mmCIF file of C-alpha atoms in Angstrom:
data_model
loop_
_atom_site.group_PDB
_atom_site.id
_atom_site.type_symbol
_atom_site.label_atom_id
_atom_site.label_comp_id
_atom_site.label_asym_id
_atom_site.label_seq_id
_atom_site.Cartn_x
_atom_site.Cartn_y
_atom_site.Cartn_z
ATOM 1 C CA MET A 8 84.506 99.746 94.399
ATOM 2 C CA SER A 9 82.796 102.941 95.166
ATOM 3 C CA GLY A 10 84.812 106.337 95.857
ATOM 4 C CA VAL A 11 87.473 105.528 93.436
ATOM 5 C CA SER A 12 89.135 107.350 91.066
ATOM 6 C CA ALA A 13 89.523 105.959 87.183
ATOM 7 C CA ARG A 14 93.543 106.875 87.713
ATOM 8 C CA HIS A 15 93.487 104.923 90.997
ATOM 9 C CA LEU A 16 91.608 102.069 89.752
ATOM 10 C CA GLY A 17 94.040 101.889 86.976
ATOM 11 C CA ARG A 18 96.989 101.671 89.187
ATOM 12 C CA LEU A 19 94.991 98.697 91.235
ATOM 13 C CA PHE A 20 94.267 97.060 87.975
ATOM 14 C CA ARG A 21 98.158 97.464 86.889
ATOM 15 C CA THR A 22 99.191 95.938 90.794
ATOM 16 C CA GLU A 23 97.188 93.172 90.149
ATOM 17 C CA ILE A 24 97.013 92.010 86.753
ATOM 18 C CA GLY A 25 100.322 93.498 85.593
ATOM 19 C CA MET A 26 99.003 95.541 82.926
ATOM 20 C CA THR A 27 96.984 98.551 82.192
ATOM 21 C CA PRO A 28 93.671 97.947 81.449
ATOM 22 C CA GLY A 29 93.816 98.966 77.883
ATOM 23 C CA GLN A 30 96.683 96.764 77.251
ATOM 24 C CA TYR A 31 94.651 93.638 79.004
ATOM 25 C CA VAL A 32 91.861 94.780 76.307
ATOM 26 C CA GLU A 33 94.362 94.405 73.854
ATOM 27 C CA SER A 34 95.781 91.260 74.955
ATOM 28 C CA ILE A 35 92.404 89.564 74.884
ATOM 29 C CA ARG A 36 91.248 91.052 71.628
ATOM 30 C CA VAL A 37 94.263 89.573 70.030
ATOM 31 C CA GLU A 38 93.630 86.240 71.461
ATOM 32 C CA ALA A 39 90.453 86.354 70.184
ATOM 33 C CA ALA A 40 91.690 87.247 66.837
ATOM 34 C CA GLN A 41 94.520 84.421 66.647
ATOM 35 C CA ALA A 42 91.210 81.710 67.827
ATOM 36 C CA LEU A 43 89.363 83.122 64.511
ATOM 37 C CA LEU A 44 92.235 82.976 62.187
ATOM 38 C CA GLU A 45 93.366 79.623 63.473
ATOM 39 C CA ARG A 46 90.050 78.194 62.949
ATOM 40 C CA GLY A 47 90.186 79.816 59.514
ATOM 41 C CA SER A 48 86.683 81.254 59.296
ATOM 42 C CA GLY A 49 86.147 84.489 57.608
ATOM 43 C CA THR A 50 88.480 87.261 55.982
ATOM 44 C CA VAL A 51 90.674 89.521 57.959
ATOM 45 C CA GLU A 52 88.384 92.282 58.117
ATOM 46 C CA GLU A 53 85.676 90.092 59.715
ATOM 47 C CA VAL A 54 88.253 88.524 62.216
ATOM 48 C CA ALA A 55 89.192 92.238 63.180
ATOM 49 C CA GLN A 56 85.848 92.954 63.350
ATOM 50 C CA GLN A 57 84.467 89.920 65.523
ATOM 51 C CA ALA A 58 87.499 90.430 67.776
ATOM 52 C CA GLY A 59 86.815 93.880 68.425
ATOM 53 C CA PHE A 60 89.151 95.937 66.423
ATOM 54 C CA GLY A 61 87.708 99.044 64.738
ATOM 55 C CA SER A 62 89.855 97.728 61.176
ATOM 56 C CA SER A 63 91.734 95.005 59.314
ATOM 57 C CA GLU A 64 94.435 97.812 59.848
ATOM 58 C CA SER A 65 94.325 97.830 63.278
ATOM 59 C CA LEU A 66 94.342 94.387 63.838
ATOM 60 C CA ARG A 67 97.382 94.084 61.498
ATOM 61 C CA ARG A 68 99.609 96.800 63.487
ATOM 62 C CA VAL A 69 98.626 95.051 66.674
ATOM 63 C CA PHE A 70 99.239 91.677 65.391
ATOM 64 C CA GLN A 71 102.890 93.075 63.868
ATOM 65 C CA HIS A 72 103.639 94.667 67.219
ATOM 66 C CA THR A 73 102.706 91.838 69.347
ATOM 67 C CA LEU A 74 103.542 88.725 67.406
ATOM 68 C CA GLY A 75 105.823 90.157 64.735
ATOM 69 C CA VAL A 76 103.821 88.802 62.142
ATOM 70 C CA THR A 77 100.455 89.970 60.044
ATOM 71 C CA PRO A 78 97.526 88.065 60.409
ATOM 72 C CA THR A 79 97.750 86.867 57.021
ATOM 73 C CA VAL A 80 100.781 85.566 57.813
ATOM 74 C CA TYR A 81 99.718 83.770 61.208
ATOM 75 C CA ARG A 82 96.982 82.103 59.617
ATOM 76 C CA ALA A 83 99.168 80.772 56.739
ATOM 77 C CA ARG A 84 102.031 79.470 59.416
ATOM 78 C CA PHE A 85 99.495 77.893 61.230
ATOM 79 C CA ARG A 86 97.902 76.143 58.646
ATOM 80 C CA SER A 87 100.808 75.045 57.760
ATOM 81 C CA THR A 88 101.784 73.823 61.076
ATOM 82 C CA ALA A 89 98.463 72.409 61.797
ATOM 83 C CA GLY A 90 98.775 70.240 58.624
ATOM 84 C CA SER A 91 102.152 68.865 59.816
ATOM 85 C CA ARG A 92 100.868 67.845 63.288
ATOM 86 C CA ARG A 93 98.156 65.620 61.907
ATOM 87 C CA ILE A 94 97.896 62.360 63.540
ATOM 88 C CA THR A 95 98.102 59.079 61.647
ATOM 89 C CA ARG A 96 96.649 55.703 63.095
ATOM 90 C CA ALA A 97 98.905 52.916 62.169
#
C-alpha cells in the first residue's frame, strides 16, 4: 500500500486482524515458543531465542501474562498431560 502512513496502516491492521501489529507478532512468538516447549527441545533460554524473544525473562513475562503460567510450568504440564494421553493398543 503506497502512500499510507504507519499510523493508518496500524489502524487498518487492527480493523482486519483484531489486534495491533505488535500484539500479532507477540502472539506468533508465543505460539512458536509453545511448540518448541511441547517438543521439549532446548532450554528456556534457547526457546526464547528461537521464538524471537530477546531473553528468557521476556518469554517468561509474556507467558505469565498471556497463559497464566511460566514456560517451565507450561512444559511440565504439557509433558504430564501428553503422557496420560498415550494410546495403548488392545
